[in-house]
Tab-separated table of C-alpha atoms in Angstrom:
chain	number	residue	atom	x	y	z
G	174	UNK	CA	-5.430	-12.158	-0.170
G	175	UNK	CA	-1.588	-12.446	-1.030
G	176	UNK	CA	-0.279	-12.166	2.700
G	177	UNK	CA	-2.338	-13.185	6.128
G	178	UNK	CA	-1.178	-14.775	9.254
G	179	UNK	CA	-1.825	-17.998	11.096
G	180	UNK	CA	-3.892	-16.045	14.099
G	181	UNK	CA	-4.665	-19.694	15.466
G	182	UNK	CA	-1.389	-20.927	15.001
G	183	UNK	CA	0.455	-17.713	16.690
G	184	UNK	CA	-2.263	-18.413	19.835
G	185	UNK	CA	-1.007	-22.276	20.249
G	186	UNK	CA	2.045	-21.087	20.061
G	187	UNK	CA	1.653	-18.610	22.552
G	188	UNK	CA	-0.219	-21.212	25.136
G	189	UNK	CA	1.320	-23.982	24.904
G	190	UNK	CA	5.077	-23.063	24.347
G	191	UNK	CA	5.959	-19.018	25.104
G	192	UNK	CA	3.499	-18.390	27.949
G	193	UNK	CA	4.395	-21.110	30.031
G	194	UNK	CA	8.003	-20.483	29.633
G	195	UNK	CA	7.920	-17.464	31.310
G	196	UNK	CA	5.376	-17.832	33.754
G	197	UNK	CA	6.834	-15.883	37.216
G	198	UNK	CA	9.721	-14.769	35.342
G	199	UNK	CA	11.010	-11.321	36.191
G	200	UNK	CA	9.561	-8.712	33.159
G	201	UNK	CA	12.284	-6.456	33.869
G	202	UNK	CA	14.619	-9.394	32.603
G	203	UNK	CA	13.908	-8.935	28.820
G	204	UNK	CA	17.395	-10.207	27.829
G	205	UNK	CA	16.555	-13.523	29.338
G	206	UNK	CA	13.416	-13.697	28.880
G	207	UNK	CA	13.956	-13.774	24.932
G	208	UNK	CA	16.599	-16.149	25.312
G	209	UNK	CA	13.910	-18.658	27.217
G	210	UNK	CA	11.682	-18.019	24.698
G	211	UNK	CA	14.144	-18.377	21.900
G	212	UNK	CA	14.688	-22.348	23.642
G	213	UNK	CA	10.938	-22.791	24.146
G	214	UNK	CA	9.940	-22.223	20.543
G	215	UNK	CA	12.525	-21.434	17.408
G	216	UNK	CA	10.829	-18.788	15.535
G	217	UNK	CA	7.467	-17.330	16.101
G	218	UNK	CA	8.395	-13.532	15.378
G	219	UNK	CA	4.720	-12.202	15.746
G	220	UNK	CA	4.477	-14.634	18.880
G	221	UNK	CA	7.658	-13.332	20.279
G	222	UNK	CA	6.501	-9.979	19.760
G	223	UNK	CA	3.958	-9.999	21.879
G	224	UNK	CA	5.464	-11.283	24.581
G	225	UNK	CA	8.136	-8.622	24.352
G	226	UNK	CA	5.564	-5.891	23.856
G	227	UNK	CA	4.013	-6.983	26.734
G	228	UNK	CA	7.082	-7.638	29.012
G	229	UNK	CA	8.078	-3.899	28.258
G	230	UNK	CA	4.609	-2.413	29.171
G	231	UNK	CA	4.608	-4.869	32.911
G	232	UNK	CA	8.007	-3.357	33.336
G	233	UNK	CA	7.263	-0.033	32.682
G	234	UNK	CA	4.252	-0.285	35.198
G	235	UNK	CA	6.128	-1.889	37.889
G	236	UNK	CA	8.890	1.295	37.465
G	237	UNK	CA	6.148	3.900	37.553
G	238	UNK	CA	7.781	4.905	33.548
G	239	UNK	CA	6.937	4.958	30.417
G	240	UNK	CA	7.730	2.072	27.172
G	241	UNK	CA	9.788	5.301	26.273
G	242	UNK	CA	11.853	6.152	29.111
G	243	UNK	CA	12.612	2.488	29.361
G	244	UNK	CA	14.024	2.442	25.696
G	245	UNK	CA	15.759	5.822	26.517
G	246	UNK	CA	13.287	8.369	26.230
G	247	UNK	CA	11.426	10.171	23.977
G	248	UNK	CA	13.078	10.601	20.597
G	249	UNK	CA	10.081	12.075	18.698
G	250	UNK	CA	6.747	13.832	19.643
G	251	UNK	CA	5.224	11.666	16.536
G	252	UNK	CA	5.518	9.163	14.487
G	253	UNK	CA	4.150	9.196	11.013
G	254	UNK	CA	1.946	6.326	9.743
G	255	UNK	CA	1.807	4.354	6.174
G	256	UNK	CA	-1.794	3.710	4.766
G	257	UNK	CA	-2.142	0.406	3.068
G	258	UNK	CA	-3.311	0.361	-0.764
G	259	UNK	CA	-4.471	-2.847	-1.746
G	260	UNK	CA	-4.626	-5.056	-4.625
G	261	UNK	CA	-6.911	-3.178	-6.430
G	262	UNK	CA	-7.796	-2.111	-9.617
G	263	UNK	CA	-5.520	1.399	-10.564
G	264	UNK	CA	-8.499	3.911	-10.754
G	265	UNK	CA	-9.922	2.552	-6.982
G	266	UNK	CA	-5.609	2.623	-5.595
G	267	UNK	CA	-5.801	5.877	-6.769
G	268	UNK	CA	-9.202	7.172	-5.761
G	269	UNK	CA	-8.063	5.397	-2.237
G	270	UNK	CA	-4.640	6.949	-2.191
G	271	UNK	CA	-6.020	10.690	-2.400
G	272	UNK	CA	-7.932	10.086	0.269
G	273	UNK	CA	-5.337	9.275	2.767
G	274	UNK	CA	-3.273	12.159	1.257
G	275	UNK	CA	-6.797	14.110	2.058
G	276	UNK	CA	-6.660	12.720	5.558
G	277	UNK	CA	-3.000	14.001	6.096
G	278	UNK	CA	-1.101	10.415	4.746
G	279	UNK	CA	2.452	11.441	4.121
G	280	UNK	CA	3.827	7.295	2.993
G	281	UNK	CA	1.430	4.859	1.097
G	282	UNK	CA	2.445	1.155	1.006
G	283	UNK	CA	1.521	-0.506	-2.236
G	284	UNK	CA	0.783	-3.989	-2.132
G	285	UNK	CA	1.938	-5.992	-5.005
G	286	UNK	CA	2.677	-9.453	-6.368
G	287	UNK	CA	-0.702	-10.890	-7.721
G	288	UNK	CA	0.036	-9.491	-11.486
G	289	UNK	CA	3.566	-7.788	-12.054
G	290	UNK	CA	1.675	-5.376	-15.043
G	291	UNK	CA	-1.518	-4.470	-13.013
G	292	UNK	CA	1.063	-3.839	-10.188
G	293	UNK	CA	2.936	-1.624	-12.434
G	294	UNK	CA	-0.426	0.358	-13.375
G	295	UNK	CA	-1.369	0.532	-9.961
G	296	UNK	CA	1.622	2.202	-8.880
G	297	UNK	CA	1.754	4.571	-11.822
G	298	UNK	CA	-1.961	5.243	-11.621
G	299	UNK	CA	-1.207	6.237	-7.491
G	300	UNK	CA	1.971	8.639	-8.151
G	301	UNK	CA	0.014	10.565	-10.769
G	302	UNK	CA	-2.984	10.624	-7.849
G	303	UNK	CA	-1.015	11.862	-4.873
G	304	UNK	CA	2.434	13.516	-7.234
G	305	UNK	CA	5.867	13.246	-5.923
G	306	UNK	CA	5.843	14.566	-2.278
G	307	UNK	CA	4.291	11.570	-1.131
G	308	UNK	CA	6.352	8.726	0.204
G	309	UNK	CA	5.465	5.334	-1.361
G	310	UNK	CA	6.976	1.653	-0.942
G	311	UNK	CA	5.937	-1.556	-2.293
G	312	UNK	CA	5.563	-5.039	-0.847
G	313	UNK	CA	5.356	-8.445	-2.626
G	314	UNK	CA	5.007	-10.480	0.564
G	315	UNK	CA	7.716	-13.204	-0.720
G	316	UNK	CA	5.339	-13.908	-4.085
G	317	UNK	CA	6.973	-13.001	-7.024
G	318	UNK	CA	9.165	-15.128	-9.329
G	319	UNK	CA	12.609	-13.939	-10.212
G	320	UNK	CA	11.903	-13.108	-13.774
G	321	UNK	CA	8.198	-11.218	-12.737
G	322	UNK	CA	10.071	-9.561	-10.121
G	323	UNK	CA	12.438	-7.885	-12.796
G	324	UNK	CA	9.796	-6.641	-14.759
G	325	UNK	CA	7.773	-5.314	-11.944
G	326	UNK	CA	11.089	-3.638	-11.044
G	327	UNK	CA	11.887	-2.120	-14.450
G	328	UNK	CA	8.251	-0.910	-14.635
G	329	UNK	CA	8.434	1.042	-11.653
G	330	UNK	CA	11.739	2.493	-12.451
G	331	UNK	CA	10.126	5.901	-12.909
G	332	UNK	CA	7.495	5.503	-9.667
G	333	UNK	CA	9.791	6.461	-7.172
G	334	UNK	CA	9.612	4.380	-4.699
G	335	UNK	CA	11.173	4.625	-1.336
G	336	UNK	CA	12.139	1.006	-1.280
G	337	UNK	CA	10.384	-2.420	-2.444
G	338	UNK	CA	9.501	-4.738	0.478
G	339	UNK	CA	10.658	-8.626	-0.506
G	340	UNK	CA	9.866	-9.367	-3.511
G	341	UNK	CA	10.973	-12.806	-3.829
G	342	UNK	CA	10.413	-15.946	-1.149
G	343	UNK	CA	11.875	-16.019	2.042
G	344	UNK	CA	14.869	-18.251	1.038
G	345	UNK	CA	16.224	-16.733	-2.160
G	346	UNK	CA	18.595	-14.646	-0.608
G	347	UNK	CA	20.850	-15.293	-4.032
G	348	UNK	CA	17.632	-13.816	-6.136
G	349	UNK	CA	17.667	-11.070	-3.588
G	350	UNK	CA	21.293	-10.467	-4.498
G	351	UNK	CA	21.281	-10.887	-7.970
G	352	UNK	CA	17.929	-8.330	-8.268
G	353	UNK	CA	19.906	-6.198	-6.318
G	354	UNK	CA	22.450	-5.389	-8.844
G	355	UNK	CA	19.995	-5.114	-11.468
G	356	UNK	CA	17.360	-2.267	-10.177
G	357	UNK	CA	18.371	1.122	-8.330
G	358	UNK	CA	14.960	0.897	-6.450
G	359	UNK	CA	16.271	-0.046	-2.787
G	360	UNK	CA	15.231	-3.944	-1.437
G	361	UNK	CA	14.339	-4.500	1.804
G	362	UNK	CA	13.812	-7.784	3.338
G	363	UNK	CA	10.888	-8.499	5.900
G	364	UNK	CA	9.944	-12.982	5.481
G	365	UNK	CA	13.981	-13.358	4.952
G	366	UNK	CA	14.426	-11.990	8.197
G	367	UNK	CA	13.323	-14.212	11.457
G	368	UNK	CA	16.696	-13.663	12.886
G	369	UNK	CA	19.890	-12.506	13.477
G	370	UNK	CA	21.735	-14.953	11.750
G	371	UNK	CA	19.585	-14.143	8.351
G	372	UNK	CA	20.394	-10.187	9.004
G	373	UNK	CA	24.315	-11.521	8.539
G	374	UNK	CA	23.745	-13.726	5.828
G	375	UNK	CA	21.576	-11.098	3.961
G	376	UNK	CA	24.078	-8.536	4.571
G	377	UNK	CA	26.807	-10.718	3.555
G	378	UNK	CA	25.286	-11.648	0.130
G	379	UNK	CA	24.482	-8.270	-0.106
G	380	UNK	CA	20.681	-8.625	-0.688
């Protein structure tokens, strides 16, 4: 497994921090509900998340309206979905990626980081699977080093992919930067990004 979260640890945080923050608070207050959350507990995205998910829905319910209408109504009839290819030997990716394609899979997400080569013959073994009118993306989860990450990046030069989902950890926003200016494949942050201070400082070291 190269990327799994705390389940327990998101459900303490939940009951014994977020929850009780905003116990009788109005759900139609989202703005300051995040903020008391935000004092209650620094962090916790997938925590937060769920609290916010849920906050929209009781809203929605008490307004007799949709999540949609709330957000500003419908912007489109459907939204497509990416189907996950794991860590897995290049003739099973492949063998797994035609079958999504089969099942009407327009984007594949390619997980990577174990082994920068086998993630390279993964990829390659996948776009000669499903050819070049499928979408795919890659994601590291944080795991790579800075000189693995520049091989896997030169390897996949010729993949095509969409963009490649943080390679390095979390904190290396000056390895995100550098990488940056050394592979056309788009990089796209996801650990490095809790909050909006991070989306300024990424976007300021232009990672």
């Amino acid at each position: 497994v190269i990327y799994a979260r705390d389940y327990r640890n998101i459900y303490d945080n939940l009951t014994d921090y977020l929850l009780p923050a905003i116990i009788g608070k109005d759900p139609l207050e989202i703005g300051s509900l995040h903020t008391i959350l935000d004092g209650a507990l620094p962090l916790c995205r997938d925590g937060k998340n769920g609290v916010d998910a849920a906050a929209y829905d009781l809203a929605g319910k008490q307004l007799g309206v949709s999540v949609s209408t709330l957000l500003g109504g419908t912007r489109l009839e459907e939204i497509s979905m990416i189907a996950p290819i794991g860590s897995v030997p290049p003739e099973q990716a492949a063998e797994t990626a035609s079958e999504f394609v089969a099942k009407g899979y327009k984007y594949l997400n390619l997980k990577l980081g174990l082994d920068w080569r086998k993630d390279v013959q993964r990829a390659v073994a996948v776009r000669e699977a499903v050819g070049p009118d499928i979408t795919l993306k890659g994601d590291a989860n944080a795991v790579y080093s800075r000189d693995d990450a520049l091989k896997a990046l030169r390897g996949l030069r010729d993949v095509g992919l969409q963009h490649f989902e943080q390679p390095l950890s979390q904190h290396d926003i000056v390895g995100h930067a550098a990488l940056a200016q050394r592979t056309s494949i788009p990089l796209c942050a996801d650990e490095s990004l809790q909050t909006l201070q991070d989306a300024f400082n990424i976007l300021k070291a232009d990672a």
